[in-house]
XYZ file of C-alpha atoms in Angstrom:
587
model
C -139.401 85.916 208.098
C -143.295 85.898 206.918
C -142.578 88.020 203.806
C -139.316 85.949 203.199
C -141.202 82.904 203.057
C -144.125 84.900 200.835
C -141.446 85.874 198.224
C -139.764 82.198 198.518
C -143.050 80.865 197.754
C -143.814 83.261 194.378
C -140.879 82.116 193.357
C -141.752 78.789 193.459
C -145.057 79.487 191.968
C -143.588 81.264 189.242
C -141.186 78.506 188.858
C -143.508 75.542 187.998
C -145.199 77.950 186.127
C -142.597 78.754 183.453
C -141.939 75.300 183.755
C -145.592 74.324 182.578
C -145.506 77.170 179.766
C -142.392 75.694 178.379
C -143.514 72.023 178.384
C -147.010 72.821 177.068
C -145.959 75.492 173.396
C -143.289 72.434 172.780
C -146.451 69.851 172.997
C -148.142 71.656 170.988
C -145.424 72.134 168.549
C -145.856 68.604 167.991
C -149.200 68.704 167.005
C -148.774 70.470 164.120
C -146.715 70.000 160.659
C -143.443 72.054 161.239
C -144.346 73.448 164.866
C -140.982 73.471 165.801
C -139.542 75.735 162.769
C -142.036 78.492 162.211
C -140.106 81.157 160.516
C -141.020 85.003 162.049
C -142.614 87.187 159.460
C -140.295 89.865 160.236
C -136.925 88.952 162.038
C -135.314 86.718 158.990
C -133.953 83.279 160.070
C -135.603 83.389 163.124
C -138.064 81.000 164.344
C -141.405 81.947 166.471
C -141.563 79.072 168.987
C -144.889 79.649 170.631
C -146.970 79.571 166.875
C -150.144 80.058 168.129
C -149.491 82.962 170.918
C -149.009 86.936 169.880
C -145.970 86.148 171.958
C -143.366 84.732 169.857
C -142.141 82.557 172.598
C -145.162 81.589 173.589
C -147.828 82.013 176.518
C -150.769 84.380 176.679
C -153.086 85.389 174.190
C -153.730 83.491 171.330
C -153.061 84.909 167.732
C -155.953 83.910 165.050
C -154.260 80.563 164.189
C -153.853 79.910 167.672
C -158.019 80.665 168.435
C -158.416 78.684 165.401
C -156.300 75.197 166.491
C -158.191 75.965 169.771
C -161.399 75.549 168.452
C -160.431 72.368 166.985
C -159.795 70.789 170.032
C -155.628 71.425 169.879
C -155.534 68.959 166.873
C -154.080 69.089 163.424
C -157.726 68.204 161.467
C -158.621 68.659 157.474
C -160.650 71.417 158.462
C -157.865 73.316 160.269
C -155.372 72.687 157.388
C -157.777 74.227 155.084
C -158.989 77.551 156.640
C -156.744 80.516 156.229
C -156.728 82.017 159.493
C -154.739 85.353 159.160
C -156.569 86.229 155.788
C -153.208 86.548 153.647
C -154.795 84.501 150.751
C -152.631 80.810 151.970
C -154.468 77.830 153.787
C -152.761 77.025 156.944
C -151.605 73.957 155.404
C -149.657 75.822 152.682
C -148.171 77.933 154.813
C -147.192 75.057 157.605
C -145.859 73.026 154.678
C -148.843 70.332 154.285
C -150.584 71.524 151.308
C -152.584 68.283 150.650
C -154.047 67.903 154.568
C -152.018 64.932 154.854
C -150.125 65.422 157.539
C -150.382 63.271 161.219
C -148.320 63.633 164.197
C -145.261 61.899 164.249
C -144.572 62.175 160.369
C -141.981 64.168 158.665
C -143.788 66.644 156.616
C -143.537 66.276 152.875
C -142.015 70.214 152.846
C -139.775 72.009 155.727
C -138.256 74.944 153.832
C -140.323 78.370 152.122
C -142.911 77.920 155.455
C -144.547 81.098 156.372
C -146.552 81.635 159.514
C -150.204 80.906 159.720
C -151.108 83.398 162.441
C -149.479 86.189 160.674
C -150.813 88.163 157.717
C -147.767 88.267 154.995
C -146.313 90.080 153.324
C -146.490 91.987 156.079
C -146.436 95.541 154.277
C -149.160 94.727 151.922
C -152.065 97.051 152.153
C -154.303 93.670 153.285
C -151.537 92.969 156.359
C -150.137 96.190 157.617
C -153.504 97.255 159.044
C -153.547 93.693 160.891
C -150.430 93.148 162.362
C -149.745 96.008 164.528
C -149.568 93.737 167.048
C -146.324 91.843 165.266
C -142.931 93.462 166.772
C -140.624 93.399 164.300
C -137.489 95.056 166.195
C -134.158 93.599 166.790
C -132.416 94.125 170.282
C -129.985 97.098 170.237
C -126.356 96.479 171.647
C -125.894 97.702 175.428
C -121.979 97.750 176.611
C -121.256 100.808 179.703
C -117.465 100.141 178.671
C -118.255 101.294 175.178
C -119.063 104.623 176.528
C -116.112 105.229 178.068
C -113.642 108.411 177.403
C -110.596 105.823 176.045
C -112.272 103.376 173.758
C -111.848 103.683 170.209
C -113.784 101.799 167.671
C -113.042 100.454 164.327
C -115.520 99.441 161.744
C -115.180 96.168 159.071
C -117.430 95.716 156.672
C -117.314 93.124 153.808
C -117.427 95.197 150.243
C -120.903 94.634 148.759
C -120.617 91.586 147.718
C -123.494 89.344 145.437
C -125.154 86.806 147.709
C -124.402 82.809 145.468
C -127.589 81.531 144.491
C -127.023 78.333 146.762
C -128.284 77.166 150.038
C -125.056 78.137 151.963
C -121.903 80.311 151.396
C -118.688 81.179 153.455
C -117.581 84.635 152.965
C -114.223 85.723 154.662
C -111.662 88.796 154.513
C -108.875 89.400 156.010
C -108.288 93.065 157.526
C -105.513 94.762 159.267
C -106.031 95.243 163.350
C -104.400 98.478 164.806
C -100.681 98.178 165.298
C -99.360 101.570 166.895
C -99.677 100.377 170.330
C -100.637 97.627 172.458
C -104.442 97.307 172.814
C -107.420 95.543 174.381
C -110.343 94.355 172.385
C -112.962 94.661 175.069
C -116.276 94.526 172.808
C -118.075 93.858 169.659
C -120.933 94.680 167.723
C -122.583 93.227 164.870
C -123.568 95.214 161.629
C -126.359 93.647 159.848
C -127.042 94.610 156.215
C -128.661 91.640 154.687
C -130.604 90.477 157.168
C -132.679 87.436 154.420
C -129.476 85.843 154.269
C -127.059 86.831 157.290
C -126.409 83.759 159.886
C -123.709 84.083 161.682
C -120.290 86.259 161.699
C -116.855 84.829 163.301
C -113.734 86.852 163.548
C -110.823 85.084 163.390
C -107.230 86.194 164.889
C -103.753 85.773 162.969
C -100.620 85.195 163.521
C -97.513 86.029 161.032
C -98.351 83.326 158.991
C -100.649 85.727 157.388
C -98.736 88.387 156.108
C -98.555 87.394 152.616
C -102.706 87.111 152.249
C -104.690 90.271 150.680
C -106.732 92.556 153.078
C -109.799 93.950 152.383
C -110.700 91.410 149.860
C -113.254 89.122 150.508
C -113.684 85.753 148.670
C -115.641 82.173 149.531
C -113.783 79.965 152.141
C -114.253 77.434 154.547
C -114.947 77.969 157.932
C -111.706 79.979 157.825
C -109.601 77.955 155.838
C -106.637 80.242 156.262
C -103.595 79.328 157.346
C -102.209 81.228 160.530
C -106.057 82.428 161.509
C -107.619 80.271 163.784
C -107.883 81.972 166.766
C -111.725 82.893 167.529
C -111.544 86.001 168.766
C -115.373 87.227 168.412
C -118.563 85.504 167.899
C -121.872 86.336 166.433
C -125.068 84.754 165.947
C -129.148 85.799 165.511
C -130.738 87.369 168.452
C -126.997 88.608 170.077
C -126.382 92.208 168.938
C -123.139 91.791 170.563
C -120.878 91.029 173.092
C -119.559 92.961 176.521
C -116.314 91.638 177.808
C -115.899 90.959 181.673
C -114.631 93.991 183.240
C -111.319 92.243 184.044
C -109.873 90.555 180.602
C -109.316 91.785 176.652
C -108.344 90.286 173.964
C -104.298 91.542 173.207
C -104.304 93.501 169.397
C -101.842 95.732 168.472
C -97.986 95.143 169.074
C -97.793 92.193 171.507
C -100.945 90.377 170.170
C -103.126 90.088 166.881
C -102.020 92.129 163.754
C -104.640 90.896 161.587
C -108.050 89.353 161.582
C -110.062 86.980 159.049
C -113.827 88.072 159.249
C -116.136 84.945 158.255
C -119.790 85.621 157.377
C -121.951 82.337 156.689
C -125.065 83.089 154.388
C -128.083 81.008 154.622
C -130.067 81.067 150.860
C -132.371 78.054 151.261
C -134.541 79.107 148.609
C -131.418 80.070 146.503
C -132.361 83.695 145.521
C -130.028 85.113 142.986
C -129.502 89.288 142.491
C -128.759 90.289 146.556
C -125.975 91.394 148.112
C -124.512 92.027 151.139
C -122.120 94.079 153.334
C -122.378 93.507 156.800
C -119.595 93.344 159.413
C -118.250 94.470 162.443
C -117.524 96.674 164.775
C -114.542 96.483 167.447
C -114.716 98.411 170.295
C -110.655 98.418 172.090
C -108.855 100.674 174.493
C -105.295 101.665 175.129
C -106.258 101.337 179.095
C -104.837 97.642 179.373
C -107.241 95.561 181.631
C -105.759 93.168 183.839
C -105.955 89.938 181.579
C -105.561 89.239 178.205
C -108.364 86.663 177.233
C -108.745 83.693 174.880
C -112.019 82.188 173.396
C -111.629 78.130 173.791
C -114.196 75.673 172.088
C -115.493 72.568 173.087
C -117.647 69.887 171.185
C -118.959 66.944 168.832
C -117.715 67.145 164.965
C -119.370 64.165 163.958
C -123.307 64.135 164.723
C -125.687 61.489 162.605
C -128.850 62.323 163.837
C -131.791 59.877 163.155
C -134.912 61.086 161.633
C -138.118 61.849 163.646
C -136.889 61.388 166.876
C -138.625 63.403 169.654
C -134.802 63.405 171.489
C -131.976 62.695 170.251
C -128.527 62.935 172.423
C -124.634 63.201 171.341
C -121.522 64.471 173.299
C -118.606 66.310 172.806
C -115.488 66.180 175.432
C -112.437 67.869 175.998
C -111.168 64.719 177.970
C -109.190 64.885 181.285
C -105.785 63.684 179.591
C -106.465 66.646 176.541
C -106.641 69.701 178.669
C -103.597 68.002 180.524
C -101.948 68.547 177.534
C -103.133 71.866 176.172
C -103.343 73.559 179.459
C -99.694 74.577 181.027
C -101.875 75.826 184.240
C -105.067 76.941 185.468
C -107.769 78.867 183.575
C -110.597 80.836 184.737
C -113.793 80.799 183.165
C -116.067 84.470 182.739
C -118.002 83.657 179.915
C -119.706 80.713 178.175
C -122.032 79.961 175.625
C -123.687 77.178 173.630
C -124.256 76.692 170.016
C -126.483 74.279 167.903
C -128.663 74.877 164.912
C -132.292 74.983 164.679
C -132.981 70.976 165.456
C -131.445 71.764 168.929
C -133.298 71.441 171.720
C -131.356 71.319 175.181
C -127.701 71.918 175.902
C -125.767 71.357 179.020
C -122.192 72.146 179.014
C -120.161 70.798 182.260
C -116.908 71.160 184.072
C -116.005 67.642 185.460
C -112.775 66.905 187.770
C -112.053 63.522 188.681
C -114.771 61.949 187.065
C -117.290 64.336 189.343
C -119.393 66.838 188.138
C -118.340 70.565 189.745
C -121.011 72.779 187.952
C -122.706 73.718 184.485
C -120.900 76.297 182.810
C -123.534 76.815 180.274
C -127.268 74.664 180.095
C -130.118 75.569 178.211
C -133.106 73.866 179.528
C -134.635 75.124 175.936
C -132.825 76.012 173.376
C -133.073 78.588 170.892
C -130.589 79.313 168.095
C -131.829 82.760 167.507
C -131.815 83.611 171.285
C -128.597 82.719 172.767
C -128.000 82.863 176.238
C -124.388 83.854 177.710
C -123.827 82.613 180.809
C -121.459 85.793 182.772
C -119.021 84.608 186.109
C -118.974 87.653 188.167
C -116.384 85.318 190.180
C -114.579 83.268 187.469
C -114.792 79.314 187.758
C -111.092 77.638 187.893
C -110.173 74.843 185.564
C -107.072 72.849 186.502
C -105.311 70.871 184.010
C -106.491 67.382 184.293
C -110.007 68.372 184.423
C -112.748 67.424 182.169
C -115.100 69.666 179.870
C -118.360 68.047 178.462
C -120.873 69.341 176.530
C -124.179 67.273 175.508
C -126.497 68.323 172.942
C -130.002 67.175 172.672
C -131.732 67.336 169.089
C -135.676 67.006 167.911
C -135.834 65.721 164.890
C -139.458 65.121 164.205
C -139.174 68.065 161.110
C -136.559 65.331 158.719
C -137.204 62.320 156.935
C -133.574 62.041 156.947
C -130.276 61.757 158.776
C -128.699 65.113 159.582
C -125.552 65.287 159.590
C -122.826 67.698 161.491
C -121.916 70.276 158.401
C -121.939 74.145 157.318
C -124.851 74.727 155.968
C -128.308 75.791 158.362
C -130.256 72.666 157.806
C -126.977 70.609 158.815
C -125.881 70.409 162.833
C -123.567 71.207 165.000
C -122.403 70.882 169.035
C -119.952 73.298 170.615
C -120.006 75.282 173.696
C -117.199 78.152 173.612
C -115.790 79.525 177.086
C -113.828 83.130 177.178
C -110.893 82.387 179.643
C -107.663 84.025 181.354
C -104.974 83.879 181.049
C -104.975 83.626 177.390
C -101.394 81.792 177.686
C -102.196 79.120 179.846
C -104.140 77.227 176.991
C -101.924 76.128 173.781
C -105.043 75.589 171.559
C -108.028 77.275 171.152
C -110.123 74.311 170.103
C -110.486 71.295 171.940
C -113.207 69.172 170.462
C -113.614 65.363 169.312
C -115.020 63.136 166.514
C -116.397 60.169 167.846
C -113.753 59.390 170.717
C -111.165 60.809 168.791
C -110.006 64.095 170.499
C -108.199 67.170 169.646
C -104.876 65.472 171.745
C -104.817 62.414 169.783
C -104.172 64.082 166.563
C -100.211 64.646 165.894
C -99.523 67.754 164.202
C -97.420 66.366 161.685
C -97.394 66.131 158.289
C -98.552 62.442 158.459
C -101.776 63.241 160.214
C -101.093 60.976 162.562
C -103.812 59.852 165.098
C -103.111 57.471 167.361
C -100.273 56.253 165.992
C -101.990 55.465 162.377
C -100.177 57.667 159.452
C -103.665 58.915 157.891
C -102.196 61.527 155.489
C -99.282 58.363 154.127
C -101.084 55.171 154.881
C -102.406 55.241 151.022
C -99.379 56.075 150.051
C -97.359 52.528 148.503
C -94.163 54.347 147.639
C -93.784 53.631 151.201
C -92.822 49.720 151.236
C -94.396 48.733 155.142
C -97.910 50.979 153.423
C -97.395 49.081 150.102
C -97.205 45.647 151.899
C -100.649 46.113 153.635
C -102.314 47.318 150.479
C -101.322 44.571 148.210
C -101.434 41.737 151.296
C -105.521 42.749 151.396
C -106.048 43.138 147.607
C -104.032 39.965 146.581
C -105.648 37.465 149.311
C -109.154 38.471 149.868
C -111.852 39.124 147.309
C -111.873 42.823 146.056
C -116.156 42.549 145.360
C -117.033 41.643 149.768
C -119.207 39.215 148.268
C -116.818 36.139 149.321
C -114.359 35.499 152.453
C -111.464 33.684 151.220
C -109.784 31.195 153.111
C -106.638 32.583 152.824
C -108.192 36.030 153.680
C -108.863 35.124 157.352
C -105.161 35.594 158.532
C -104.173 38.440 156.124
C -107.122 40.240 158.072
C -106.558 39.460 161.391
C -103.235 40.901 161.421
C -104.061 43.839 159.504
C -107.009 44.389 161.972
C -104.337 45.288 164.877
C -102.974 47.737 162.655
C -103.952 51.551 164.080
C -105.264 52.724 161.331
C -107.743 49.793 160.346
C -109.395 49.311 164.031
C -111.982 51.115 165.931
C -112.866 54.720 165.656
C -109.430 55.529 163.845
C -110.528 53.390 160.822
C -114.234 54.512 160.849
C -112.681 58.478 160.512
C -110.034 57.625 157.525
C -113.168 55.970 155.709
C -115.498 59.162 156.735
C -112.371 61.717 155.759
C -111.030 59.816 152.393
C -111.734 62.952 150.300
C -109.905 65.638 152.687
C -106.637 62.846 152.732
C -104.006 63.821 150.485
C -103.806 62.187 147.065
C -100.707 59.683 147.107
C -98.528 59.918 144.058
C -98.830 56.153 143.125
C -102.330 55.557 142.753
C -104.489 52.972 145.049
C -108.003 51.927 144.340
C -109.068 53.033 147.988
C -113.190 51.234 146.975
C -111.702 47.979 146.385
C -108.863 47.799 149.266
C -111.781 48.564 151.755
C -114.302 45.754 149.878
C -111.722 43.308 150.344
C -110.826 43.566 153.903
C -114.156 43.726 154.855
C -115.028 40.525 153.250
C -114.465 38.070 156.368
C -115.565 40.995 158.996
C -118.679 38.966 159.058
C -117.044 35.498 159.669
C -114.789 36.783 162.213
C -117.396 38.409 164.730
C -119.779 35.368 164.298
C -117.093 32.908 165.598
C -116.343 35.211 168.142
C -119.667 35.304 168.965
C -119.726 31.861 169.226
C -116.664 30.790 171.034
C -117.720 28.523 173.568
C -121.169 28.328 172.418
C -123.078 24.649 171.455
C -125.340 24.770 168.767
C -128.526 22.371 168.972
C -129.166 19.432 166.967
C -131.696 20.959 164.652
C -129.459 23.744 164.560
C -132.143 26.225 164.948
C -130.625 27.445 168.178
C -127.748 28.300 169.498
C -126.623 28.034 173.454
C -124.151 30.108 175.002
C -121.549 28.898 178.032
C -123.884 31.752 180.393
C -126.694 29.300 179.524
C -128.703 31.538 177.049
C -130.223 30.444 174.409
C -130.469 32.226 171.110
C -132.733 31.641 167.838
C -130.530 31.342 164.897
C -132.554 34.835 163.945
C -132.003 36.676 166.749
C -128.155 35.487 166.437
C -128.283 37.093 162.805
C -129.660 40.367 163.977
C -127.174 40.621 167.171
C -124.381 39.914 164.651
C -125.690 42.459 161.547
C -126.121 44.966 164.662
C -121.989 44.795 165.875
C -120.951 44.934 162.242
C -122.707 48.365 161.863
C -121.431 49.306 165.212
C -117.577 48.405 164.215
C -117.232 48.902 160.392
């Protein structure tokens, strides 16, 4: 019992330990322009978190930079900026991305992209560095699978044809190969084949179905996050720092002659400094077996599509829900859980990903107390977790945004956003979609698949459209009574909008996503200026919520104040602000 307790206790020890090591390399991240987004000199796109450490993630001894911000007293001084402390010719301010010594905590620095790292000698195979930085460990991790060993599986190789890298900050690369089809298989692993490792990000491989048969293989051209028709399925995922990934022992995903035929493979380059003359051909490779395990598997994701994250904010929080009523809908019975993952880009910070069932938590599927886009953690359920229909699956991402002086946005490219967890389930044919995820409140559910786009009962794809005589009515009703500049809310305005305002498509988050998604919306044939029918019926928005506001409300005799029936009094200011404040939140 002693030595139980003695091994309890190092654990604890060691606990509050890595506990202290994490907090303390993200304070000092802080104190220094960029801290958070040091690139490493020799793994491309990935970042060395602990700047000042020979450890890239942190702790231990300190590198030169790091003995040099030490001596400084752990601040960010003129002095500091201007010393170069690995000797590779750049101040520390060049290479940290304050050039001018400008720089104090809590600003955005004036550059974020072409950073180096000022502990680091570069180029690191100049005669000046190589000498110095045999310390630096420049080697990726190699891909360990036992199944892959095994007498039965078979592997097949896809690379994309060497293909010239766009001189442009991000590209999406995709081609569509054939999958083996003289027998029914299991896909039970996959490995990623790096070639051009400056621009590489992340590789997805999509399944098809027979919508596909008509599309050229083996030709790759740009797309959008697998644009195609008929290949939407996720059926393997990549990402910096995962060489691959080992199925449970138990599930595969079906190829072959009861499942996928073909596959879409989707590379996403990152070219922030837009370097023209590279190419690249990396791919896949699929490791399957003819020795059927005892579950055919599907990849489901989960999360947030639209993310406006303010600038310079230490934390910054958003979530992303497959609601209790949604997988009620998409689920036709239980699911178990064996794998699960997270994904943000480099502003995230923490991710928690949660299975919920009648409004109670049950357990984390997937939480990253720190997270790290180039080290992705997959979370393994030796004994699967159960998710009923009816249940709830959350995910909440946490951003740091002290590196922008401006919103970022959810988007494609690096330096955009994103928040999605992604669980590997069986059976694969107890979930109808693969992709549960919401915009705002909007979820996955509330979208009709029709060919009116309809979401929550508002036509988006037709409601532009004034060939259509109840679509045509609205339109002119708004342009023809209310004043197509904003600047002025007509009388005869008032009425027009507060009918049209009940309308499903012109109310709440419904109205704020046709606004957000105009250019994706299918022209109508009879044109509509879209600009001016919005100016107009937001003309009397204003009007509308301050008499609201002010129902029941006595305004004082110098009619500097206002009183509410609660009793509270409000400065004709502060009423201003409150009201400014709900139109942002509703328009």
């Amino acid at each position: 019992m002693e030595e139980i307790c003695k091994r309890i206790c190092s654990l604890f020890v060691l606990l509050l330990w890595l506990m202290h090591f994490v907090g303390c390399y993200q304070i000092f991240q802080d104190l220094i322009p960029n801290g958070n987004i040091v690139p490493h000199p020799c793994k491309a796109n990935y970042i060395w978190r602990g700047v000042g450490h020979l450890n890239p993630l942190g702790g231990g001894q300190r590198n030169p930079f790091g003995l040099a911000f030490h001596a400084a007293g752990n601040q960010w001084t003129t002095s500091l900026c201007q010393q170069d402390s690995d000797g590779d010719g750049r101040t520390n301010g060049e290479e940290l991305g304050d050039r001018d010594c400008v720089w104090s905590q809590g600003q955005a620095p004036s550059i974020s992209i072409g950073l180096s790292h000022p502990g680091v000698c570069e180029p690191m195979d100049s005669p000046t560095c190589a000498a110095i930085n045999t310390w630096v460990d420049c080697t990726l991790d190699k891909f360990r699978c036992d199944a892959i060993n095994n007498i039965d599986t078979m592997t097949l190789e896809v690379r994309m044809p060497a293909t010239p890298v766009p001189a442009k900050e991000t590209t999406y690369m995709c081609m569509v190969f054939d999958l083996p089809k003289d027998g029914d298989f299991h896909l039970i692993a996959f490995e990623a084949l790096q070639d051009n490792l400056n621009v590489l990000h992340h590789i997805v491989v999509y399944g098809c179905d027979e919508r596909s048969k008509n599309y050229i293989v083996n030709h790759s051209e740009e797309c959008f996050m697998s644009a195609q028709e008929g290949c939407e399925d996720i059926v393997a995922v990549w990402t910096l720092g995962l060489p691959g990934i080992c199925y449970h022992d138990n599930i595969g995903i079906r190829i072959g002659t009861n499942g996928y035929k073909r596959a879409v493979m989707e590379l996403h380059w990152n070219n922030p400094k837009r370097i023209a003359g590279t190419t690249d051909r990396s791919g896949v490779k699929l490791f399957y077996t003819s020795k059927l395990r005892p579950n055919d598997a599907g990849i489901l994701m989960i999360g947030q599509t639209s993310l406006r994250i303010p600038p310079g904010k230490n934390t910054f929080a958003i979530t992303g829900s497959c609601p209790g009523d949604c997988t009620n809908k998409l689920m036709v019975g239980n699911i178990h859980v064996v794998t699960a993952f997270n994904h943000m880009h480099y502003l995230g910070l923490q991710e928690r990903f949660q299975l919920l069932r009648n409004g109670s938590k049950l357990q984390d599927l997937a939480y990253d107390s720190f997270y790290s886009y180039d080290s992705p953690v997959i979370y393994n359920f030796p004994n699967p977790v159960e998710v009923w229909p009816g249940d709830e699956l959350t995910t909440t991402c946490i951003f740091k945004s002290t590196s922008r002086s401006k919103t970022t946005f959810f988007g494609l490219e690096t330096s955009d956003e994103m928040c999605y967890s992604f669980i590997m389930y069986y059976p694969e044919k107890n979930a109808l979609n693969k992709e549960c995820t919401q915009w705002e409140d909007i979820s996955t559910c509330d979208i009709d698949t029709d060919r009116n786009g309809t979401i929550r009962g508002c036509p988006t794809h037709t409601i532009f459209d004034i060939s259509i005589p109840q679509h045509a009515d609205i339109y002119h009703a708004v342009t023809e009574n209310c004043d197509i500049t904003g600047i002025y809310c007509r009388e005869e305005c008032k009425s027009v909008v507060k009918s049209i305002r009940k309308h499903p498509c012109f109310n709440g988050s419904v109205d704020k996503w046709i606004r957000t998604h105009l250019a994706d919306l299918p022209i109508p044939d009879v044109p509509v200026n879209i600009r001016d029918f919005y100016s107009a019926l937001d003309s009397c928005d204003v009007e509308f919520l301050v008499a609201k506001f002010l129902d029941n409300c006595e305004i004082s005799g110098d009619e500097t104040s206002v009183r509410s029936s609660t009793g509270t009094v409000w400065s004709l200011r502060s009423l201003a602000l409150i009201v400014a404040c709900v139109v942002r939140k509703n328009i």
